[in-house]
PDB file of C-alpha atoms in Angstrom:
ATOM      1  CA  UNK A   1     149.894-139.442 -91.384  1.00  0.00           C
ATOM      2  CA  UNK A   2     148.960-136.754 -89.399  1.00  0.00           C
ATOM      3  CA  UNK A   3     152.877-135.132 -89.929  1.00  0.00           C
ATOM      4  CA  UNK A   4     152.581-135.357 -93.298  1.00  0.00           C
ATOM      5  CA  UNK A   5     149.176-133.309 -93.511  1.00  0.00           C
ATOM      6  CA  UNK A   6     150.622-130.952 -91.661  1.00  0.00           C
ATOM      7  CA  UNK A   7     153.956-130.916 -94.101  1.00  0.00           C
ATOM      8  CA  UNK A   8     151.469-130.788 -96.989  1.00  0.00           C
ATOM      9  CA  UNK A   9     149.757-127.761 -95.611  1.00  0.00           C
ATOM     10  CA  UNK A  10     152.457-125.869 -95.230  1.00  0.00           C
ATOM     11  CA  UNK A  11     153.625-126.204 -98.554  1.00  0.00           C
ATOM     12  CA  UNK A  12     150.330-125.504-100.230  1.00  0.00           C
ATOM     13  CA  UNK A  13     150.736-122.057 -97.830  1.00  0.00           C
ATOM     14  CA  UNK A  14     153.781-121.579 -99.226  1.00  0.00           C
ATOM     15  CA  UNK A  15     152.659-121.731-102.659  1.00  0.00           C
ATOM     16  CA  UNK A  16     149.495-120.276-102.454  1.00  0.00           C
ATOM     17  CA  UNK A  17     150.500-117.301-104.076  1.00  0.00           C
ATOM     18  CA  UNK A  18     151.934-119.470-106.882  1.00  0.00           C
ATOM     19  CA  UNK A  19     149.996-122.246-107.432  1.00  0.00           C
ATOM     20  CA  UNK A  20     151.368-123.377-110.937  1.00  0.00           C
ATOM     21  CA  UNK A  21     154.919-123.594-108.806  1.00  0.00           C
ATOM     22  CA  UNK A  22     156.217-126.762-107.477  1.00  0.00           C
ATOM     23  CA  UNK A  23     158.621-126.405-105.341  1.00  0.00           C
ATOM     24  CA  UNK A  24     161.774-128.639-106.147  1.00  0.00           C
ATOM     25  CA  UNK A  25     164.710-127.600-103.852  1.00  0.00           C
ATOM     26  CA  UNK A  26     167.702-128.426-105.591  1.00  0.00           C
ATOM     27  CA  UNK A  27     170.823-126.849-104.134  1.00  0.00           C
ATOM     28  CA  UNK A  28     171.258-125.408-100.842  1.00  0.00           C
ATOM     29  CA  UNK A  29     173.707-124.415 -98.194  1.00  0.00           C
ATOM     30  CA  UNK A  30     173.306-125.084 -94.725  1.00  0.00           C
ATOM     31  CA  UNK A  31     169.537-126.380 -95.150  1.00  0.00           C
ATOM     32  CA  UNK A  32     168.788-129.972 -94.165  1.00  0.00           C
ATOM     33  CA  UNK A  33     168.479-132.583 -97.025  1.00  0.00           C
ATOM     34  CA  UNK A  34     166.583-134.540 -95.123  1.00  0.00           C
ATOM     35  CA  UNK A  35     164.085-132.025 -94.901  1.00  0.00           C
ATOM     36  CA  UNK A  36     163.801-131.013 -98.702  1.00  0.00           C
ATOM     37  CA  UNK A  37     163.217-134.611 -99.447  1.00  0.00           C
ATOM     38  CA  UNK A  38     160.100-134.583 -98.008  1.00  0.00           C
ATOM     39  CA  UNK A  39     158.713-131.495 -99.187  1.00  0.00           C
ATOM     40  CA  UNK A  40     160.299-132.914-103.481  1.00  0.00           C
ATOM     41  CA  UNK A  41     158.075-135.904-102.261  1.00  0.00           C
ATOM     42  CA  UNK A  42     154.848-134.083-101.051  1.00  0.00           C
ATOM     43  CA  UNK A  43     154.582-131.567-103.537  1.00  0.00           C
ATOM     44  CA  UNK A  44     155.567-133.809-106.374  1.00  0.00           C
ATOM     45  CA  UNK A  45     152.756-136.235-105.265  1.00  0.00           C
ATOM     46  CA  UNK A  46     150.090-133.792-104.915  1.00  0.00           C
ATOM     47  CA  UNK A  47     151.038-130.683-106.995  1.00  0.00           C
ATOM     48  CA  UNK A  48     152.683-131.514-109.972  1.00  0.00           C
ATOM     49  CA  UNK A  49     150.727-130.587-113.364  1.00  0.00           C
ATOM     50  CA  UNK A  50     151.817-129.880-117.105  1.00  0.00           C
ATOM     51  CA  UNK A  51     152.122-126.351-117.713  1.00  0.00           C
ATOM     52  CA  UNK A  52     150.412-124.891-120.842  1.00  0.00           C
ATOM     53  CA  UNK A  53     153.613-124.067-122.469  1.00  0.00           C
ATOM     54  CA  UNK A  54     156.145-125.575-124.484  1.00  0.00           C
ATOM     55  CA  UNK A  55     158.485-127.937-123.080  1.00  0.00           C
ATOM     56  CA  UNK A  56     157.424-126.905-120.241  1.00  0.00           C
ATOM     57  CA  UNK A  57     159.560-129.748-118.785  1.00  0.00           C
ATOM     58  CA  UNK A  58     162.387-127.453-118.344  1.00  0.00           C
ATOM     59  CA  UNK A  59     160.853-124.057-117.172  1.00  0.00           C
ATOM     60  CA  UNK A  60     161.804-123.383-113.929  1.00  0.00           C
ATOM     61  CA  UNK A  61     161.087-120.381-111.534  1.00  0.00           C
ATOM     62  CA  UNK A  62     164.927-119.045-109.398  1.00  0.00           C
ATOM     63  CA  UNK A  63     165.232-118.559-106.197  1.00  0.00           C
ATOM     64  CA  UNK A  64     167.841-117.625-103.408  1.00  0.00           C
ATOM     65  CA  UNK A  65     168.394-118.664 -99.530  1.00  0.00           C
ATOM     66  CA  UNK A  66     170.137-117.339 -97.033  1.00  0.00           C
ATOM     67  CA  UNK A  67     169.890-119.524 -93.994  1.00  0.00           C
ATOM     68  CA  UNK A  68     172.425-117.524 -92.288  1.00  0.00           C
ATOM     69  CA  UNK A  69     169.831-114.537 -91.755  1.00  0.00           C
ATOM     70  CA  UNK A  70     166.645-116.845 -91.829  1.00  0.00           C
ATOM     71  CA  UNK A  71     165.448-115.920 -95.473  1.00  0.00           C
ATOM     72  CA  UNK A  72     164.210-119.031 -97.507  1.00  0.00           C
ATOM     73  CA  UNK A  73     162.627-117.608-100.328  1.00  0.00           C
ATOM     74  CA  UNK A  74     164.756-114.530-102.027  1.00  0.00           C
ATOM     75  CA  UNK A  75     163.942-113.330-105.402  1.00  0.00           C
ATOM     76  CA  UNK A  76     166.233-112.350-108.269  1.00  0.00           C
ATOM     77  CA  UNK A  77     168.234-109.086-107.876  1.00  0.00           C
ATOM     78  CA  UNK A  78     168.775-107.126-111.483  1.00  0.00           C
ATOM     79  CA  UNK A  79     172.840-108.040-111.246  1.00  0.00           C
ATOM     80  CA  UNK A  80     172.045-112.029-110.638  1.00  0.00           C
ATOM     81  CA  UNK A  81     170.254-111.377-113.712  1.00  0.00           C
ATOM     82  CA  UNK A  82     172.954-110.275-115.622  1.00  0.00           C
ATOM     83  CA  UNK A  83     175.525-112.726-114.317  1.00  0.00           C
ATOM     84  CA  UNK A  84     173.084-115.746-115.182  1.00  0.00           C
ATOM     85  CA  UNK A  85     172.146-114.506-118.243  1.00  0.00           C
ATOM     86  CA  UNK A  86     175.530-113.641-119.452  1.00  0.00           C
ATOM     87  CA  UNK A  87     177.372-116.775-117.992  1.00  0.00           C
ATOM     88  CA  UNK A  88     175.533-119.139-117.397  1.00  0.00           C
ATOM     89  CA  UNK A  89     176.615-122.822-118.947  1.00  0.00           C
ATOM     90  CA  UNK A  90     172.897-124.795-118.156  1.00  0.00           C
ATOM     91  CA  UNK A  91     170.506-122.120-119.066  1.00  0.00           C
ATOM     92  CA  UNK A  92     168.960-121.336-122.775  1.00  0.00           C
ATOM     93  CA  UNK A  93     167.422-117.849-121.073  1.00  0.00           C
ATOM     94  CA  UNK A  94     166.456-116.280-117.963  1.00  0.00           C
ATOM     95  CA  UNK A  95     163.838-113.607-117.177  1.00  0.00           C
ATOM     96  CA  UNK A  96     162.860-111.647-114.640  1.00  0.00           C
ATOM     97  CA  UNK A  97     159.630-110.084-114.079  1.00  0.00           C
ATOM     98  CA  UNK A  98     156.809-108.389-111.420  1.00  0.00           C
ATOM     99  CA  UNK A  99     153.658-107.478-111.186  1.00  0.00           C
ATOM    100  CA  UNK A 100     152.633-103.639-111.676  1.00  0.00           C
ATOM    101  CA  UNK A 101     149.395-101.558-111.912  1.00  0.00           C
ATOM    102  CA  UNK A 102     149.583 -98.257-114.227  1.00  0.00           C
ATOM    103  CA  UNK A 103     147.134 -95.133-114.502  1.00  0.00           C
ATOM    104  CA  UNK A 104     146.407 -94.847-117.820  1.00  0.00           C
ATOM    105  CA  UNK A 105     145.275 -91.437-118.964  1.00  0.00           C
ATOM    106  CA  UNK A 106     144.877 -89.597-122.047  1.00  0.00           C
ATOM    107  CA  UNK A 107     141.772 -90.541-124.502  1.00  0.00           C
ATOM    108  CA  UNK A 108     138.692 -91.186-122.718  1.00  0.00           C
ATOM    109  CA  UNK A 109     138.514 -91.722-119.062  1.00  0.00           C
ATOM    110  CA  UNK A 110     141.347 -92.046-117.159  1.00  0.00           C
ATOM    111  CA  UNK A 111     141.887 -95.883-115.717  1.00  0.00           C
ATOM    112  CA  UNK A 112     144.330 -98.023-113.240  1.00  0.00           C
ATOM    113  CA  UNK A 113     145.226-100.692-115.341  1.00  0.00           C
ATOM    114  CA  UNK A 114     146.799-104.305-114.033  1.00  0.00           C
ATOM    115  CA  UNK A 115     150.396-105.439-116.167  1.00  0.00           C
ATOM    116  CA  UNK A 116     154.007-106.751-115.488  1.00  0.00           C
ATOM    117  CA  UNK A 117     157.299-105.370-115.694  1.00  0.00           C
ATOM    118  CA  UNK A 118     159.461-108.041-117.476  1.00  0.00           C
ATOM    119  CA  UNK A 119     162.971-108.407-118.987  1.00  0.00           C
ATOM    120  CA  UNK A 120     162.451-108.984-123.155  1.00  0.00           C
ATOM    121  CA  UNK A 121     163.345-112.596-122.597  1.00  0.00           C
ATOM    122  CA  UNK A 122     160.425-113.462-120.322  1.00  0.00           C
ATOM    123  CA  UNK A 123     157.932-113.943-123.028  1.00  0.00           C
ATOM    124  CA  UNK A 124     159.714-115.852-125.778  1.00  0.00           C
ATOM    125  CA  UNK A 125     161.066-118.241-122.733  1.00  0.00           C
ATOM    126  CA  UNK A 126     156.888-118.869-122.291  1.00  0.00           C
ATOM    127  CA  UNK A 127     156.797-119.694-126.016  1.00  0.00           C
ATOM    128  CA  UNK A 128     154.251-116.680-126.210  1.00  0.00           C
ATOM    129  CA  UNK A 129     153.780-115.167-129.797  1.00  0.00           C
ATOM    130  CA  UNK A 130     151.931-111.935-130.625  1.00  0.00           C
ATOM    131  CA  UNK A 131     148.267-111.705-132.267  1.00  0.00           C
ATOM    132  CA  UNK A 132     149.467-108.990-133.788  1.00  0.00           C
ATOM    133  CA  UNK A 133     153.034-106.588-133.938  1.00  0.00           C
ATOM    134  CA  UNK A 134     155.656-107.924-131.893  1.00  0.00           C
ATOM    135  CA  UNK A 135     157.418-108.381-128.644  1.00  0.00           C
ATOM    136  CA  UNK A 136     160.202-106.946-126.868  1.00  0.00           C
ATOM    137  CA  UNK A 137     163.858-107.118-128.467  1.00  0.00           C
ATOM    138  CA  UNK A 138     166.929-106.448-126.023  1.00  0.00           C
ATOM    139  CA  UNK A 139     166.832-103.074-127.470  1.00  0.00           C
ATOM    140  CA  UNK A 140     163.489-102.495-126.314  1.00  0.00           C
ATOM    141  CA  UNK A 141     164.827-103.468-123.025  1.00  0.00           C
ATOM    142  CA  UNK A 142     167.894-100.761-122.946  1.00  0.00           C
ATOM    143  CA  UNK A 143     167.657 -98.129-120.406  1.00  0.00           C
ATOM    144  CA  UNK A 144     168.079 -95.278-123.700  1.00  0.00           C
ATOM    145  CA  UNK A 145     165.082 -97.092-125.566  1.00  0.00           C
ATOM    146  CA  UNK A 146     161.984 -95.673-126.181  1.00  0.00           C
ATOM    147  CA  UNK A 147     159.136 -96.837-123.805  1.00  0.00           C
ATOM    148  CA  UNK A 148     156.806 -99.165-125.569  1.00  0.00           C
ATOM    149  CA  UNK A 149     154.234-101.644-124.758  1.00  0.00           C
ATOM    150  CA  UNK A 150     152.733-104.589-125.120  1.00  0.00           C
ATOM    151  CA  UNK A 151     148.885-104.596-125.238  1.00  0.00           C
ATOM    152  CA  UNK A 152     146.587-107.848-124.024  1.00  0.00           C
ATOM    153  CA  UNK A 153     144.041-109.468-126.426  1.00  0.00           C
ATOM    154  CA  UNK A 154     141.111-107.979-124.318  1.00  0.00           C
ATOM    155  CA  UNK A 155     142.620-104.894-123.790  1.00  0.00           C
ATOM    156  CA  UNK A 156     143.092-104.194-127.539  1.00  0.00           C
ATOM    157  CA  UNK A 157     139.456-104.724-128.258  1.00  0.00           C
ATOM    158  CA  UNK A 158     138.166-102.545-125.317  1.00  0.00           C
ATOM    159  CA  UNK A 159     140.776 -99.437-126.150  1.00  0.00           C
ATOM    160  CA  UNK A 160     140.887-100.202-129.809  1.00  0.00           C
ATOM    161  CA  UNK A 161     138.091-102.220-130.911  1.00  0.00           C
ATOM    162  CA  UNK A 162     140.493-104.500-132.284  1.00  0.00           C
ATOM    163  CA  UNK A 163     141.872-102.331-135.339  1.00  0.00           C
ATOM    164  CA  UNK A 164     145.217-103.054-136.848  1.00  0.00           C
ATOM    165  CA  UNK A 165     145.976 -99.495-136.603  1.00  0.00           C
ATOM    166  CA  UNK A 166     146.769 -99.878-132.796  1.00  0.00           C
ATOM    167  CA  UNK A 167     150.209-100.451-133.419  1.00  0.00           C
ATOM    168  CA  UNK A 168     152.284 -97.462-132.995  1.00  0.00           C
ATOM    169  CA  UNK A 169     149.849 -95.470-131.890  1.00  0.00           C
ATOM    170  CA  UNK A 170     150.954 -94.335-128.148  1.00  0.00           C
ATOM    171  CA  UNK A 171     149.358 -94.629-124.682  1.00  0.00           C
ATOM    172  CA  UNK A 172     150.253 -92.537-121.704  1.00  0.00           C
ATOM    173  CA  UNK A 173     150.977 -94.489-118.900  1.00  0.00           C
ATOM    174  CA  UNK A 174     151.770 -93.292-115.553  1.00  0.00           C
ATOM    175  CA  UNK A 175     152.139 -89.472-117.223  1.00  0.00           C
ATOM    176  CA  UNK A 176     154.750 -90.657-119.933  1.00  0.00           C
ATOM    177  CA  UNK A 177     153.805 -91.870-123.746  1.00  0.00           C
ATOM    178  CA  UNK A 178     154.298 -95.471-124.638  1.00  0.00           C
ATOM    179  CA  UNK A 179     154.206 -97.033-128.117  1.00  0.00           C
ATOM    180  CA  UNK A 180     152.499 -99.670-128.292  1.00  0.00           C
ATOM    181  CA  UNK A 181     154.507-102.909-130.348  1.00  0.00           C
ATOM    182  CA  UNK A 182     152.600-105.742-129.951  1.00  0.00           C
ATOM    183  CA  UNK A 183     149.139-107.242-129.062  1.00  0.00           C
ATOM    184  CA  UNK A 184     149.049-110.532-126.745  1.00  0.00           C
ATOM    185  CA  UNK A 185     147.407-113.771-128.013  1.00  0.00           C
ATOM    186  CA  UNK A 186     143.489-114.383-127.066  1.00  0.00           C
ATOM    187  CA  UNK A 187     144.387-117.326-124.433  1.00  0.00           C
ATOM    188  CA  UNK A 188     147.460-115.572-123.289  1.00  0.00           C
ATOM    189  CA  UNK A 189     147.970-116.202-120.034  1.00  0.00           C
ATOM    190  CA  UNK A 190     151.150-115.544-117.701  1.00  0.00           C
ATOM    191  CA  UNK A 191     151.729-117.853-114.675  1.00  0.00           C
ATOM    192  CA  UNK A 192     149.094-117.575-111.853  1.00  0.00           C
ATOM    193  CA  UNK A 193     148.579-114.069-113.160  1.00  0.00           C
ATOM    194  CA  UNK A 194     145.508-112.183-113.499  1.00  0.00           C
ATOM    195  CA  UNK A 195     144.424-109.310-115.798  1.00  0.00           C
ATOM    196  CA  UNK A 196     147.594-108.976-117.299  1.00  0.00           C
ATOM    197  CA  UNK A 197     146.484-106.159-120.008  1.00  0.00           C
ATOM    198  CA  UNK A 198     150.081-103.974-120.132  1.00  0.00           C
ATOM    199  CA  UNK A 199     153.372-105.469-120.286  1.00  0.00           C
ATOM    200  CA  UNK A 200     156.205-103.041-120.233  1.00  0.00           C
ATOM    201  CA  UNK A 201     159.833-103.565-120.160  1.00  0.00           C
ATOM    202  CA  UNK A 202     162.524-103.384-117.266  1.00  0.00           C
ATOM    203  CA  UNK A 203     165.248-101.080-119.284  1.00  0.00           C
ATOM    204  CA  UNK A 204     167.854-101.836-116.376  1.00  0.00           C
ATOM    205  CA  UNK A 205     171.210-100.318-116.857  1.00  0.00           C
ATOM    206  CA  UNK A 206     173.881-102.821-116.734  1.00  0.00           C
ATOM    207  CA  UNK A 207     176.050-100.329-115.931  1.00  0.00           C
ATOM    208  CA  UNK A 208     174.177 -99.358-113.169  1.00  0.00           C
ATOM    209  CA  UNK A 209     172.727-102.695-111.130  1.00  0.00           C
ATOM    210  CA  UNK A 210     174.418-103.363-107.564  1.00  0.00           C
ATOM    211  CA  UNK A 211     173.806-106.037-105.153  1.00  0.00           C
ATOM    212  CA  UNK A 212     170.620-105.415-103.986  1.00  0.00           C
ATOM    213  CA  UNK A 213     167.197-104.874-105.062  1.00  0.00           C
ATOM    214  CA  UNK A 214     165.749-108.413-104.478  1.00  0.00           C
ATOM    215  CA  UNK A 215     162.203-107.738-105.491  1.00  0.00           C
ATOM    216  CA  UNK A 216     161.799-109.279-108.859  1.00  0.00           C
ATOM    217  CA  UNK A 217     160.536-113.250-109.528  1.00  0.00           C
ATOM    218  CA  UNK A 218     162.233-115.382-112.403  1.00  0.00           C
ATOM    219  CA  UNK A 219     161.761-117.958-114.269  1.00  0.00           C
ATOM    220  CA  UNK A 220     164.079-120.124-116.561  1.00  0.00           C
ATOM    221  CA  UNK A 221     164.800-122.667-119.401  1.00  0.00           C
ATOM    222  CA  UNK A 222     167.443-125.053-118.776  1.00  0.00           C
ATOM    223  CA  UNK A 223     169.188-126.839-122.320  1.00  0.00           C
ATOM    224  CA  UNK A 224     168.114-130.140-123.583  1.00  0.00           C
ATOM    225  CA  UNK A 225     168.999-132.374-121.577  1.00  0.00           C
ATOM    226  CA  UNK A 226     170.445-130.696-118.195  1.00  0.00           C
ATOM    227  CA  UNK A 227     169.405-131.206-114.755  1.00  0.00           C
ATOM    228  CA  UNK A 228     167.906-129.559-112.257  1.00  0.00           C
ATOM    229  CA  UNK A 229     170.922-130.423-109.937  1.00  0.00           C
ATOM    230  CA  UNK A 230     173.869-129.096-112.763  1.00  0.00           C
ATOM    231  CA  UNK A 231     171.721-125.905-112.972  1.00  0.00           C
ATOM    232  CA  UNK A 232     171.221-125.169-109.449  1.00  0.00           C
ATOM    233  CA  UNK A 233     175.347-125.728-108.985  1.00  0.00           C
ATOM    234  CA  UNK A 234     175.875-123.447-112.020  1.00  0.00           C
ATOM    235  CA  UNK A 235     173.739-120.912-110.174  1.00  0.00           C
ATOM    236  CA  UNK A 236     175.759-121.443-106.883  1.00  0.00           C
ATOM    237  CA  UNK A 237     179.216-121.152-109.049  1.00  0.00           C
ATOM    238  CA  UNK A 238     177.965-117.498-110.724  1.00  0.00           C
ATOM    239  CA  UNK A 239     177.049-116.158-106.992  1.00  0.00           C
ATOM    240  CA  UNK A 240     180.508-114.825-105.838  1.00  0.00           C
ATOM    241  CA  UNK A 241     181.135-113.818-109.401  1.00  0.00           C
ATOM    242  CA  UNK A 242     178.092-111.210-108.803  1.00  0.00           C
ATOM    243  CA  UNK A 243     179.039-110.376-105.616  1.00  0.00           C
ATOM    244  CA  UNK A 244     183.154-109.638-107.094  1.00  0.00           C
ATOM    245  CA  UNK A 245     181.328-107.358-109.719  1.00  0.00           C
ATOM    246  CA  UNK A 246     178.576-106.121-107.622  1.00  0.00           C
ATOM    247  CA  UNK A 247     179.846-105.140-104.003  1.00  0.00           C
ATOM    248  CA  UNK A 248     182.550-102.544-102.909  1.00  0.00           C
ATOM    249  CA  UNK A 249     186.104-104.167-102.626  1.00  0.00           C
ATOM    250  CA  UNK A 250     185.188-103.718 -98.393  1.00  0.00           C
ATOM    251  CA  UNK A 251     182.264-105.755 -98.172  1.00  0.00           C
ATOM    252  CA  UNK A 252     182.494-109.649 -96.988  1.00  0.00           C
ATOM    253  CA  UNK A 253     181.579-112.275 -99.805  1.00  0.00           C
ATOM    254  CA  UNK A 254     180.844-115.646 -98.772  1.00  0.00           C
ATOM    255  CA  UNK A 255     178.584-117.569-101.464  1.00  0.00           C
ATOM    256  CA  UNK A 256     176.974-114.331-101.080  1.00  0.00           C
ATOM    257  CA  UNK A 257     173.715-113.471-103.075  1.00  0.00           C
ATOM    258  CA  UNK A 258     171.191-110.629-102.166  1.00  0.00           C
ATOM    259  CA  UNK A 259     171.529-107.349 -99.937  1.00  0.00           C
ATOM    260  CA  UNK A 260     172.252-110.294 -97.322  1.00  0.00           C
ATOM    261  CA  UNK A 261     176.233-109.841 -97.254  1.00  0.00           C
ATOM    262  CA  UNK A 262     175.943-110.719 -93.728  1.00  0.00           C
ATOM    263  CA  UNK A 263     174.753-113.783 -94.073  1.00  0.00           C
ATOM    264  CA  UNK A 264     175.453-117.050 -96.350  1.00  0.00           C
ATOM    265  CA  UNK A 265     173.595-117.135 -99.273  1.00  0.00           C
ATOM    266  CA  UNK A 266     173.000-120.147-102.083  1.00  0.00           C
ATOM    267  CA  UNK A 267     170.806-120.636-105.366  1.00  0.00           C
ATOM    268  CA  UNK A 268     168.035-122.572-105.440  1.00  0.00           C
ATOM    269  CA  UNK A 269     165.728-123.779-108.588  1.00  0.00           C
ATOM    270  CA  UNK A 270     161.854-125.057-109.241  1.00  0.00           C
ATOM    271  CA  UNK A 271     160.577-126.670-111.265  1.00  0.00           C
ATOM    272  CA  UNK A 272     157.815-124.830-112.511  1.00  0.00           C
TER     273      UNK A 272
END
């Protein structure tokens, strides 16, 4: 009994940042089974709770490991993101996203407003719709795009008093003008977030993304009726296809995700 408290703890530590994440280790390299079992059984027990979003059944958050240089939990890197979204046989959508602060300046007093960074499929994968405008399109997300925004409920009322009229008008974030697109719903609310109130897009350039850059959380939708095994091996079969694409021809690949080309890497999957 006493084990097991102590296995629960450190999972809750684990997740403490997360709390709406279970952790479901599905695929791995190198990392005991035995071992994941218990932690599926613990948190699954103990942890495990409806999200509020649609089918939320298959939403699941993406991780990498790389055992070989002691790093369980890696985050997505912008060309995994490509790879998976591009290639990928077991997933409807992925997004990407982080958290982000902006000085907002301009009319009235200048402020340091909370927000996320997030690809344009993050949202719609939530089943979020706008209160008003819209949300990001894959254009919005191009690198050569104008810089827009997406505005929360609260926020709209505080800056704007709630008028229509906000959309299109600009703000100037961090020294550069934004339009604003869209206003987020009233009960919006994005993972274990808080004070989400500007939500601006990545713009990475495909062109551009190399193996590295492992700073970004994801989450997921698999396709009716696919499992979180066949997606976690789908994951594991697109990692040397970003490393091909993403290293020079010099660099050693083995299963190799991350800025850890030194050290074997695999793809692992949550439930969320």
């Amino acid at each position: 009994m006493a084990m097991r408290l102590a296995q629960l703890m450190q999972v809750l530590r684990r997740l403490g940042r997360a709390p709406m994440f279970t952790a479901i280790t599905l695929f791995t390299l190198a990392i005991g089974v035995g071992a994941n079992t218990v932690i599926f059984t613990v948190v699954e027990n103990v942890l495990l709770k409806p999200l509020p979003y649609p089918d939320s059944d298959r939403l699941i958050g993406v991780w990498y490991t790389a055992p070989g240089i002691n790093i369980k939990d890696l985050n997505i890197a912008p060309s995994h993101y490509f790879i998976e979204r591009e290639q990928s046989k077991t997933l409807e959508d992925i997004g990407a996203y982080t958290g982000d602060a902006f000085n907002v300046s301009g009319s009235g007093e200048p402020e340091h407003v909370t927000g996320l960074d997030v690809t344009d499929g993050t949202l719609p994968l939530l089943g979020i719709k706008p209160a008003l405008g819209r949300l990001f399109t894959r254009l919005d997300d191009s690198p050569a795009s104008p810089k827009t925004v997406v505005i929360s409920y609260g926020y709209w009322h505080k800056k704007f008093g709630g008028a229509s009229s906000a959309i299109g008008k600009s703000l100037t974030m961090d020294g550069s003008a934004r339009q604003i697109i869209g206003v987020l719903p009233r009960n919006f609310q994005f993972l274990d977030y808080d004070n989400v109130n500007l939500i601006v897009p990545m713009q990475w350039d495909r062109s551009k993304t190399h193996l590295g850059n492992y700073s970004n959380e994801a989450l997921a939708r698999l396709k009716p009726g696919v499992t979180m095994e066949q997606a976690s091996a789908d994951m594991a079969r697109l990692i040397p296809i970003t490393g091909a694409v993403s290293l020079p021809r010099t660099a050693s690949l083995r299963r190799c995700s991350s800025r850890c080309t030194w050290g074997q890497t695999c793809a692992r999957s949550r439930r969320m």
